[in-house]
């Protein structure tokens, strides 16, 4: 990029000021996820000697849409809801990212999650940029009919910016294949024809991919396996603790168990369970189906979510929400390895504490990239109307995850940096290169 191309519009006079939001607050270690995402980018921009103009471009989401919309409640009355869709960067392809239904979601959280998606897609080298969506709501407090109405109205409101060539949502916290089906159906009704490729994570009966439900968990397990192999160790007998027992945490626990690891603790929003000799995860899943929570599983001891994070184990997988491992508890983590199933569970200051304590951390933008990788496969299959077997999906996923892991691991060795920094170096440099190569329009 020439000096003239970026000098005026990107004058880095106040490079850390964030003119985008009224909600941003700064504390000792800022817990605002967007500030954390910016700090992570900042760290790597220096290491990569990144063009300042490109750095400024990458700090900002390309496009943000806030929507306020009504839903009729079944007990009577109308309730207003607020939702977001943020596209961080589309230099490498259409924007891609999940949709979160959660009472605490907010614009800065969605911005951070969109930025992390950009790096993640680049690390696994799939032709997508990063996006994320959210609706402030508690999906468990809505009836099925209300949830469908909310989804369809939100889909209509954001249909301005989504589409198979522009931005493709997928499930995240509080959403699932059924929500994706409603989203796809709504978009298709407006288009006048069926558009399966507008979302991924759909049920297989309407153009979803084999293997998508387990893909994020499988990616977590494959990445852990690669790290064990690099250390000359095997997963057999390794003790695993998983925080969060939803799409990611549930599959992760089950797939670790299938590979001979011993899952000693799992948790969900209601609390956790512990058995040092191992939990039968299929039986825990059946218990959750019956009762709605892992809590009270026969033959286990109750533990809190804080205790799950700190229990003795070989591998800790935070697979719930961000901001779980902080400077407050990082000194008490007993795991030898932390594998981030969730997005943003570890803060930058906690990263440093874990690193100094010799705990290996496999970062979210690498470890949980299996989900978006199979989402890419789903999108490709939808566009071609030609579907693959589960075996094809899983072997292609394994190939991509291995290549991404090797790339990040080697970068970490070459530059003597931790794996998060290495992952950022790989992902951010690819996005920076695409941004520079495309140039600035006009
Ligand atoms: P989910 O809604 O299916 O499950 C979330 C789980 O976390 C539930 O078990 C819930 O009870 C638990 N939980 C919620 N709040 C909690 C709290 N305060 N403490 C402990 N547990 C809590 O969501 P998911 O799709 O499994 O996503 C989990 C994480 O993984 C998120 O950070 C998400 O962004 C990330 N992720 C998801 C995917 C995907 O394909 N779904 C892909 C990559 C990353």
Coordinates of C-alpha atoms in Angstrom, one line a residue, residues 60-432:
X60 CA -12.4 -1.6 12.9
X61 CA -15.4 -3.8 12.0
X62 CA -16.3 -3.2 8.3
X63 CA -20.0 -3.0 8.9
X64 CA -22.3 -3.0 12.0
X65 CA -26.1 -3.3 12.0
X66 CA -28.2 -2.8 15.1
X67 CA -31.9 -3.8 14.9
X68 CA -34.7 -3.2 17.4
X69 CA -37.8 -5.2 16.7
X70 CA -41.1 -6.4 18.4
X71 CA -42.2 -9.9 19.2
X72 CA -45.7 -10.7 20.3
X73 CA -45.6 -12.7 23.6
X74 CA -48.0 -15.7 23.9
X75 CA -49.3 -14.5 27.4
X76 CA -50.2 -11.2 25.7
X77 CA -48.4 -8.0 25.1
X78 CA -45.5 -7.1 22.8
X79 CA -41.8 -7.1 23.8
X80 CA -39.0 -5.2 22.0
X81 CA -35.7 -7.0 21.4
X82 CA -32.3 -5.6 20.3
X83 CA -30.1 -7.6 17.9
X84 CA -26.8 -7.0 16.1
X85 CA -24.9 -8.3 13.1
X86 CA -21.3 -7.2 12.7
X87 CA -19.0 -8.0 9.8
X88 CA -15.4 -7.4 10.7
X89 CA -13.5 -8.1 7.5
X90 CA -14.3 -9.5 4.1
X91 CA -10.9 -9.3 2.3
X92 CA -10.6 -13.1 2.0
X93 CA -14.3 -13.9 1.2
X94 CA -17.8 -13.5 2.5
X95 CA -18.3 -12.8 6.2
X96 CA -18.9 -15.9 8.3
X97 CA -19.9 -16.3 11.9
X98 CA -22.3 -17.5 14.5
X99 CA -25.5 -16.1 16.0
X100 CA -25.7 -15.8 19.8
X101 CA -29.0 -15.6 21.8
X102 CA -28.0 -14.5 25.3
X103 CA -29.2 -12.0 27.9
X104 CA -25.7 -10.5 28.3
X105 CA -24.7 -10.1 24.7
X106 CA -23.9 -6.6 23.5
X107 CA -22.3 -4.8 20.6
X108 CA -18.7 -4.9 21.9
X109 CA -19.0 -8.7 22.5
X110 CA -20.3 -9.2 19.0
X111 CA -17.5 -7.0 17.6
X112 CA -14.9 -9.1 19.3
X113 CA -16.4 -12.3 18.2
X114 CA -16.6 -11.1 14.6
X115 CA -12.9 -10.1 14.7
X116 CA -11.9 -13.5 16.2
X117 CA -13.8 -15.1 13.3
X118 CA -11.7 -13.2 10.8
X119 CA -8.4 -14.6 12.2
X120 CA -9.9 -18.1 12.7
X121 CA -11.0 -18.4 9.1
X122 CA -7.6 -17.3 7.9
X123 CA -5.8 -19.8 10.2
X124 CA -7.6 -22.7 8.7
X125 CA -7.2 -21.0 5.3
X126 CA -10.9 -21.1 4.3
X127 CA -12.2 -18.3 2.0
X128 CA -14.2 -16.4 4.5
X129 CA -14.0 -13.2 6.5
X130 CA -15.3 -12.8 10.0
X131 CA -18.8 -11.9 11.3
X132 CA -21.0 -12.4 14.3
X133 CA -24.6 -11.8 15.4
X134 CA -26.4 -11.6 18.6
X135 CA -29.9 -11.0 20.1
X136 CA -30.2 -9.8 23.7
X137 CA -32.7 -12.4 25.0
X138 CA -32.9 -15.5 27.2
X139 CA -34.0 -18.2 24.7
X140 CA -34.9 -20.5 27.6
X141 CA -37.5 -18.0 28.8
X142 CA -39.3 -18.0 25.5
X143 CA -41.8 -20.5 24.2
X144 CA -40.9 -22.4 21.0
X145 CA -43.4 -20.2 19.1
X146 CA -41.9 -17.0 20.5
X147 CA -38.4 -18.2 19.7
X148 CA -39.4 -18.9 16.1
X149 CA -41.1 -15.5 15.8
X150 CA -38.0 -13.7 17.3
X151 CA -35.7 -15.6 14.9
X152 CA -37.8 -14.9 11.8
X153 CA -38.2 -11.2 12.6
X154 CA -34.4 -10.8 13.4
X155 CA -33.7 -12.7 10.1
X156 CA -35.9 -10.3 8.3
X157 CA -34.3 -7.2 9.9
X158 CA -30.7 -8.4 9.1
X159 CA -31.6 -9.7 5.6
X160 CA -30.2 -6.4 4.4
X161 CA -26.7 -7.7 5.1
X162 CA -26.7 -11.5 5.0
X163 CA -26.7 -13.8 2.0
X164 CA -24.8 -16.8 0.6
X165 CA -22.3 -14.4 -1.1
X166 CA -22.1 -11.8 1.6
X167 CA -22.5 -13.1 5.2
X168 CA -23.5 -16.6 6.3
X169 CA -24.6 -17.1 10.0
X170 CA -24.3 -20.3 12.0
X171 CA -25.2 -21.5 15.5
X172 CA -23.5 -20.1 18.6
X173 CA -24.5 -19.9 22.3
X174 CA -28.2 -20.2 22.7
X175 CA -29.0 -21.1 19.0
X176 CA -29.0 -24.5 17.2
X177 CA -29.9 -26.2 14.0
X178 CA -33.7 -25.4 14.4
X179 CA -32.9 -21.7 14.7
X180 CA -30.8 -21.9 11.6
X181 CA -33.7 -23.7 9.8
X182 CA -36.0 -20.8 10.6
X183 CA -33.4 -18.3 9.5
X184 CA -32.9 -20.1 6.2
X185 CA -36.7 -20.5 5.6
X186 CA -37.3 -16.8 6.3
X187 CA -34.6 -15.7 4.0
X188 CA -35.8 -18.1 1.3
X189 CA -39.4 -16.9 1.6
X190 CA -38.3 -13.3 0.9
X191 CA -36.1 -14.5 -2.0
X192 CA -39.0 -16.5 -3.5
X193 CA -36.8 -19.7 -3.7
X194 CA -34.9 -21.9 -1.4
X195 CA -31.4 -20.6 -0.5
X196 CA -29.8 -23.3 1.7
X197 CA -26.3 -21.6 1.6
X198 CA -27.4 -18.5 3.5
X199 CA -26.8 -20.3 6.8
X200 CA -24.7 -23.3 8.0
X201 CA -25.3 -25.6 10.9
X202 CA -28.7 -26.5 9.5
X203 CA -30.3 -29.9 10.0
X204 CA -29.1 -32.4 7.3
X205 CA -32.7 -32.8 6.0
X206 CA -32.6 -29.2 4.6
X207 CA -29.0 -29.0 3.3
X208 CA -26.9 -29.3 6.4
X209 CA -23.7 -31.2 6.4
X210 CA -22.9 -34.5 7.9
X211 CA -20.5 -34.0 10.8
X212 CA -21.4 -30.4 11.5
X213 CA -22.9 -30.9 15.0
X214 CA -19.7 -32.5 16.3
X215 CA -17.3 -30.5 14.2
X216 CA -16.2 -27.9 16.8
X217 CA -15.7 -30.6 19.5
X218 CA -13.9 -32.9 17.0
X219 CA -11.6 -30.0 16.1
X220 CA -10.9 -29.4 19.8
X221 CA -10.0 -33.1 20.3
X222 CA -7.9 -33.3 17.1
X223 CA -5.9 -30.2 18.1
X224 CA -5.3 -31.6 21.6
X225 CA -4.2 -34.8 20.0
X226 CA -1.7 -33.0 17.8
X227 CA -0.3 -31.2 20.8
X228 CA 0.0 -34.4 22.8
X229 CA 1.8 -36.0 19.8
X230 CA 4.3 -33.2 19.6
X231 CA 5.1 -33.9 23.3
X232 CA 5.5 -37.6 22.6
X233 CA 2.3 -38.4 24.7
X234 CA -1.0 -40.2 24.0
X235 CA -4.5 -39.1 24.9
X236 CA -5.2 -42.5 26.4
X237 CA -5.8 -42.1 30.1
X238 CA -5.4 -38.3 30.0
X239 CA -7.7 -36.6 32.5
X240 CA -10.1 -34.0 31.0
X241 CA -12.3 -31.3 32.5
X242 CA -14.8 -29.4 30.4
X243 CA -16.7 -26.3 31.3
X244 CA -19.9 -25.9 29.3
X245 CA -21.9 -28.9 28.1
X246 CA -23.7 -27.5 25.0
X247 CA -22.8 -28.0 21.4
X248 CA -19.1 -27.6 21.9
X249 CA -18.6 -28.9 25.4
X250 CA -20.9 -31.9 25.1
X251 CA -19.3 -33.1 21.8
X252 CA -15.8 -32.4 23.2
X253 CA -16.4 -34.5 26.3
X254 CA -17.9 -37.4 24.3
X255 CA -15.2 -37.5 21.7
X256 CA -12.4 -37.4 24.3
X257 CA -14.1 -40.3 26.0
X258 CA -14.2 -42.2 22.7
X259 CA -10.4 -41.8 22.3
X260 CA -9.6 -43.3 25.7
X261 CA -9.3 -40.1 27.7
X262 CA -10.9 -39.9 31.1
X263 CA -13.4 -37.1 31.5
X264 CA -13.3 -36.3 35.2
X265 CA -15.5 -33.2 35.3
X266 CA -18.1 -31.3 33.2
X267 CA -20.4 -28.4 34.0
X268 CA -23.1 -26.2 32.6
X269 CA -24.7 -22.9 33.7
X270 CA -26.4 -24.6 36.6
X271 CA -23.2 -26.1 38.1
X272 CA -20.7 -29.0 37.6
X273 CA -20.1 -32.7 38.4
X274 CA -16.8 -34.5 39.2
X275 CA -15.7 -38.1 39.3
X276 CA -11.9 -38.7 39.5
X277 CA -12.4 -42.1 38.0
X278 CA -14.2 -40.8 35.0
X279 CA -17.8 -39.9 33.9
X280 CA -19.8 -42.0 31.5
X281 CA -20.5 -39.1 29.1
X282 CA -23.3 -41.0 27.1
X283 CA -25.1 -41.5 30.5
X284 CA -24.5 -37.8 31.4
X285 CA -26.0 -36.8 28.0
X286 CA -29.1 -39.0 28.8
X287 CA -29.3 -37.3 32.3
X288 CA -29.2 -33.9 30.7
X289 CA -32.0 -34.9 28.3
X290 CA -34.1 -36.0 31.3
X291 CA -33.4 -33.2 33.7
X292 CA -32.0 -30.3 31.7
X293 CA -28.6 -30.1 33.5
X294 CA -25.5 -32.2 34.3
X295 CA -26.2 -31.4 38.0
X296 CA -27.3 -34.4 40.1
X297 CA -25.8 -37.0 37.8
X298 CA -25.7 -40.2 39.9
X299 CA -22.2 -41.3 41.1
X300 CA -20.7 -37.8 40.8
X301 CA -19.8 -35.1 43.3
X302 CA -21.2 -31.6 42.8
X303 CA -18.7 -28.9 42.0
X304 CA -19.1 -25.2 41.1
X305 CA -18.1 -23.7 37.7
X306 CA -15.1 -22.1 39.4
X307 CA -14.0 -25.4 40.8
X308 CA -14.2 -27.1 37.4
X309 CA -11.6 -24.7 36.1
X310 CA -9.3 -25.3 39.0
X311 CA -9.6 -29.1 39.3
X312 CA -6.6 -31.4 38.9
X313 CA -6.5 -32.7 35.3
X314 CA -4.3 -32.9 32.3
X315 CA -6.5 -30.9 29.9
X316 CA -8.9 -28.2 30.8
X317 CA -11.4 -27.2 28.0
X318 CA -13.4 -24.0 28.8
X319 CA -16.3 -24.4 26.4
X320 CA -18.9 -22.0 27.7
X321 CA -18.4 -18.2 27.6
X322 CA -15.5 -15.7 27.4
X323 CA -13.7 -14.2 30.4
X324 CA -13.4 -17.4 32.5
X325 CA -9.7 -17.6 33.1
X326 CA -8.5 -14.3 34.4
X327 CA -5.6 -13.0 36.5
X328 CA -7.8 -13.8 39.6
X329 CA -7.8 -17.6 39.0
X330 CA -5.0 -18.3 36.5
X331 CA -2.6 -19.0 39.3
X332 CA -4.8 -21.8 40.6
X333 CA -5.3 -23.7 37.3
X334 CA -4.0 -27.2 37.8
X335 CA -4.3 -28.4 34.2
X336 CA -1.1 -29.0 32.2
X337 CA -2.9 -27.8 29.0
X338 CA -5.8 -25.4 28.4
X339 CA -7.6 -25.9 25.1
X340 CA -10.0 -23.1 24.3
X341 CA -13.3 -24.6 23.0
X342 CA -15.1 -21.3 23.8
X343 CA -14.2 -18.0 22.2
X344 CA -12.2 -15.7 24.4
X345 CA -12.2 -17.6 27.7
X346 CA -8.7 -16.5 28.7
X347 CA -7.8 -12.8 29.2
X348 CA -4.4 -11.5 28.0
X349 CA -3.1 -11.0 31.5
X350 CA -4.2 -14.6 32.4
X351 CA -2.4 -15.8 29.2
X352 CA 0.9 -14.4 30.6
X353 CA 0.3 -16.1 34.0
X354 CA -0.4 -19.5 32.4
X355 CA 2.6 -19.1 30.1
X356 CA 4.9 -18.3 33.0
X357 CA 3.5 -21.4 34.9
X358 CA 4.4 -23.6 31.9
X359 CA 0.8 -24.4 31.1
X360 CA 0.4 -24.9 27.3
X361 CA -2.6 -23.0 25.9
X362 CA -4.1 -24.0 22.5
X363 CA -5.9 -20.8 21.5
X364 CA -9.6 -20.5 20.5
X365 CA -8.9 -19.2 17.0
X366 CA -7.1 -22.5 16.3
X367 CA -8.6 -25.0 18.7
X368 CA -12.3 -24.4 18.0
X369 CA -11.9 -23.7 14.2
X370 CA -13.4 -27.2 13.4
X371 CA -16.9 -25.8 13.4
X372 CA -16.4 -23.1 10.9
X373 CA -14.3 -25.5 8.7
X374 CA -17.3 -27.9 8.4
X375 CA -19.5 -24.8 8.0
X376 CA -17.4 -24.0 5.0
X377 CA -17.9 -27.6 3.7
X378 CA -21.7 -27.2 4.2
X379 CA -21.7 -23.9 2.2
X380 CA -19.7 -25.6 -0.6
X381 CA -22.1 -28.6 -0.6
X382 CA -25.1 -26.3 -0.7
X383 CA -23.8 -24.3 -3.6
X384 CA -22.9 -27.4 -5.5
X385 CA -26.1 -29.3 -4.4
X386 CA -23.7 -32.3 -4.0
X387 CA -23.4 -33.8 -0.6
X388 CA -20.5 -35.6 1.1
X389 CA -20.5 -38.6 3.5
X390 CA -19.6 -38.2 7.2
X391 CA -16.3 -40.0 6.5
X392 CA -15.4 -37.5 3.7
X393 CA -16.3 -34.5 5.9
X394 CA -14.3 -35.8 8.9
X395 CA -11.2 -36.8 6.9
X396 CA -11.2 -33.4 5.2
X397 CA -11.6 -31.7 8.6
X398 CA -8.7 -33.7 10.1
X399 CA -6.5 -32.7 7.2
X400 CA -7.2 -29.0 7.6
X401 CA -6.9 -29.0 11.4
X402 CA -3.5 -30.8 11.1
X403 CA -2.2 -28.4 8.6
X404 CA -3.4 -25.4 10.6
X405 CA -1.9 -26.9 13.8
X406 CA 1.4 -27.6 12.2
X407 CA 1.6 -24.1 10.8
X408 CA 0.9 -22.5 14.1
X409 CA 3.2 -24.8 16.0
X410 CA 6.1 -24.2 13.6
X411 CA 5.5 -20.4 13.7
X412 CA 5.7 -20.6 17.5
X413 CA 9.0 -22.5 17.4
X414 CA 10.5 -20.3 14.7
X415 CA 9.7 -17.1 16.5
X416 CA 9.9 -18.4 20.0
X417 CA 6.4 -17.2 20.9
X418 CA 3.4 -18.8 22.6
X419 CA 0.7 -20.6 20.5
X420 CA -1.8 -17.7 20.8
X421 CA 0.8 -15.2 19.4
X422 CA 1.8 -17.7 16.7
X423 CA -1.9 -18.3 15.7
X424 CA -2.4 -14.5 15.5
X425 CA 0.8 -14.2 13.4
X426 CA -0.5 -16.8 10.9
X427 CA -4.1 -15.5 10.8
X428 CA -3.5 -11.8 10.9
X429 CA -0.7 -11.9 8.3
X430 CA -3.0 -13.7 5.8
X431 CA -5.7 -11.1 6.3
X432 CA -3.3 -8.2 6.1

